[in-house]
Amino acid sequence: MRCPECGYEESKVIDSRSADEGSAIRRRRECLRCQNRFTTYERLGERPLIVLKSDGSHEAFDRQKLFRGLLIACAKRPVDPDRIDAIITDIESSLRMSGTAEVHSKDLGEMVLARLAGIDDVAYIRFASVYKDFKDAEEFSSALKGLE
Ligand SMILES: [Zn+2]
């Protein structure tokens, strides 16, 4: 698991517990390089959600990528990483509950914005100003970095 702060590949697990009624394992990890702590979820036997990108390609929904994008949008803002994690969990649960296996990246962006709106105005504007054009979360992260 790559550290969302520094990108280092090695981390240690400091806590594991089951989540979503046993369908996932939530792990708290600590980066072995920068000691940043972050949360990962490992889904057990679920079909992956597919994100359809604006260029017509698709990829598996990736919590970590979305988390990194949101972390950058919320940089230096009073938004706790656990709050970001909760936003993503909420989006993922909504998608799964809706029974859909696919989501357009644009709709995913809208879902994020709808949740950011009530949390932090600056993070909302940062996200809104670039999400329209982003093809995937990596590209979005780079665009946001350019705004800092
Ligand atoms: Zn790190």
Coordinates of C-alpha atoms and ligand atoms in Angstrom, one line a residue:
M1 CA 0.0 0.0 0.0
R2 CA 1.5 3.3 -1.1
C3 CA 1.6 6.1 1.4
P4 CA -0.8 8.9 0.3
E5 CA 1.6 11.5 1.7
C6 CA 5.0 10.5 0.3
G7 CA 4.3 7.6 -2.0
Y8 CA 6.5 5.1 -0.2
E9 CA 5.5 1.5 -0.7
E10 CA 6.2 0.0 2.7
S11 CA 3.9 0.5 5.6
K12 CA 3.1 -1.4 8.8
V13 CA -0.4 -2.4 9.9
I14 CA -1.1 -0.9 13.3
D15 CA -4.7 -1.9 13.6
S16 CA -7.1 -4.2 11.7
R17 CA -10.8 -4.6 12.2
S18 CA -13.7 -5.8 10.1
A19 CA -16.0 -3.2 8.6
D20 CA -19.2 -3.1 6.7
E21 CA -20.6 -6.2 8.5
G22 CA -17.6 -8.3 7.7
S23 CA -17.5 -7.6 4.0
A24 CA -14.3 -5.5 4.3
I25 CA -11.2 -5.2 6.5
R26 CA -10.3 -1.8 7.7
R27 CA -6.6 -1.4 8.4
R28 CA -4.7 1.5 10.0
R29 CA -1.3 1.7 8.5
E30 CA 1.8 3.7 9.3
C31 CA 4.3 4.7 6.6
L32 CA 7.8 3.3 7.3
R33 CA 9.4 6.4 5.8
C34 CA 7.4 9.5 6.9
Q35 CA 5.3 7.9 9.8
N36 CA 2.1 9.2 8.1
R37 CA -0.9 7.2 9.3
F38 CA -3.6 6.2 6.8
T39 CA -6.5 3.8 6.4
T40 CA -7.0 1.2 3.8
Y41 CA -10.0 -1.0 3.1
E42 CA -9.7 -4.5 1.7
R43 CA -12.9 -5.7 0.1
L44 CA -13.6 -9.4 0.3
G45 CA -15.0 -11.1 -2.7
E46 CA -16.8 -8.1 -4.1
R47 CA -17.2 -7.3 -7.8
P48 CA -15.1 -4.2 -8.5
L49 CA -16.9 -1.0 -9.2
I50 CA -15.9 0.3 -12.7
V51 CA -15.2 4.0 -13.4
L52 CA -16.0 5.0 -16.9
K53 CA -13.7 7.8 -18.0
S54 CA -14.4 10.7 -20.3
D55 CA -12.0 9.3 -23.0
G56 CA -14.1 6.1 -23.2
S57 CA -11.7 3.9 -21.2
H58 CA -12.4 2.5 -17.8
E59 CA -10.7 1.3 -14.6
A60 CA -11.6 -0.2 -11.3
F61 CA -12.8 2.2 -8.7
D62 CA -9.8 2.9 -6.5
R63 CA -10.3 4.3 -3.0
Q64 CA -6.7 5.2 -2.6
K65 CA -6.6 7.3 -5.7
L66 CA -9.7 9.2 -4.8
F67 CA -8.4 9.6 -1.3
R68 CA -5.2 11.1 -2.6
G69 CA -7.2 13.5 -4.8
L70 CA -9.3 14.6 -1.9
L71 CA -6.4 14.9 0.5
I72 CA -4.8 17.4 -2.0
A73 CA -8.1 19.3 -2.3
C74 CA -8.3 19.5 1.5
A75 CA -4.6 20.5 1.9
K76 CA -4.1 22.9 4.8
R77 CA -7.9 22.9 5.4
P78 CA -9.5 21.8 8.7
V79 CA -10.7 18.5 7.2
D80 CA -9.6 15.4 9.0
P81 CA -8.4 12.5 6.9
D82 CA -11.0 10.3 8.6
R83 CA -13.6 12.7 7.3
I84 CA -12.3 12.2 3.8
D85 CA -12.3 8.5 4.3
A86 CA -15.9 8.7 5.4
I87 CA -16.8 10.7 2.2
I88 CA -15.3 7.9 0.1
T89 CA -17.0 5.2 2.1
D90 CA -20.3 7.0 1.8
I91 CA -19.9 7.3 -2.0
E92 CA -18.8 3.7 -2.4
S93 CA -21.8 2.5 -0.3
S94 CA -24.2 4.6 -2.3
L95 CA -22.9 3.1 -5.5
R96 CA -23.1 -0.4 -4.2
M97 CA -26.6 0.1 -2.8
S98 CA -27.8 1.5 -6.0
G99 CA -26.9 -1.9 -7.5
T100 CA -24.8 -0.4 -10.3
A101 CA -21.4 -1.8 -11.2
E102 CA -20.3 1.3 -13.2
V103 CA -20.1 5.0 -12.6
H104 CA -19.0 7.8 -14.9
S105 CA -16.0 9.7 -13.6
K106 CA -18.1 12.9 -14.0
D107 CA -20.8 11.5 -11.8
L108 CA -18.2 10.4 -9.3
G109 CA -16.9 14.0 -9.3
E110 CA -20.5 15.3 -8.6
M111 CA -20.9 12.8 -5.8
V112 CA -17.7 14.1 -4.2
L113 CA -18.8 17.7 -4.6
A114 CA -22.2 17.1 -3.1
R115 CA -20.5 15.8 0.0
L116 CA -17.7 18.4 0.1
A117 CA -20.3 21.2 -0.2
G118 CA -21.3 20.9 3.5
I119 CA -17.8 20.4 4.8
D120 CA -15.3 23.0 3.4
D121 CA -15.8 25.8 0.9
V122 CA -12.1 26.0 -0.2
A123 CA -11.8 22.3 -0.7
Y124 CA -15.1 22.4 -2.7
I125 CA -13.8 25.1 -5.0
R126 CA -10.5 23.4 -5.5
F127 CA -12.2 20.2 -6.4
A128 CA -14.9 21.9 -8.6
S129 CA -12.4 23.9 -10.5
V130 CA -10.6 20.9 -11.9
Y131 CA -12.9 17.9 -11.8
K132 CA -14.7 18.9 -15.0
D133 CA -11.7 18.1 -17.1
F134 CA -10.1 15.3 -15.2
K135 CA -10.0 11.9 -16.9
D136 CA -8.9 10.0 -13.8
A137 CA -7.9 10.6 -10.3
E138 CA -4.2 10.7 -11.0
E139 CA -4.7 13.4 -13.5
F140 CA -6.9 15.2 -11.1
S141 CA -4.3 15.0 -8.4
S142 CA -1.7 16.6 -10.7
A143 CA -4.1 19.4 -11.7
L144 CA -4.8 20.2 -8.0
K145 CA -1.1 20.2 -7.2
G146 CA -0.7 22.9 -9.9
L147 CA -3.2 25.1 -8.0
E148 CA -1.2 25.2 -4.8
Ligands
ZN1 ZN 5.0 8.3 3.8

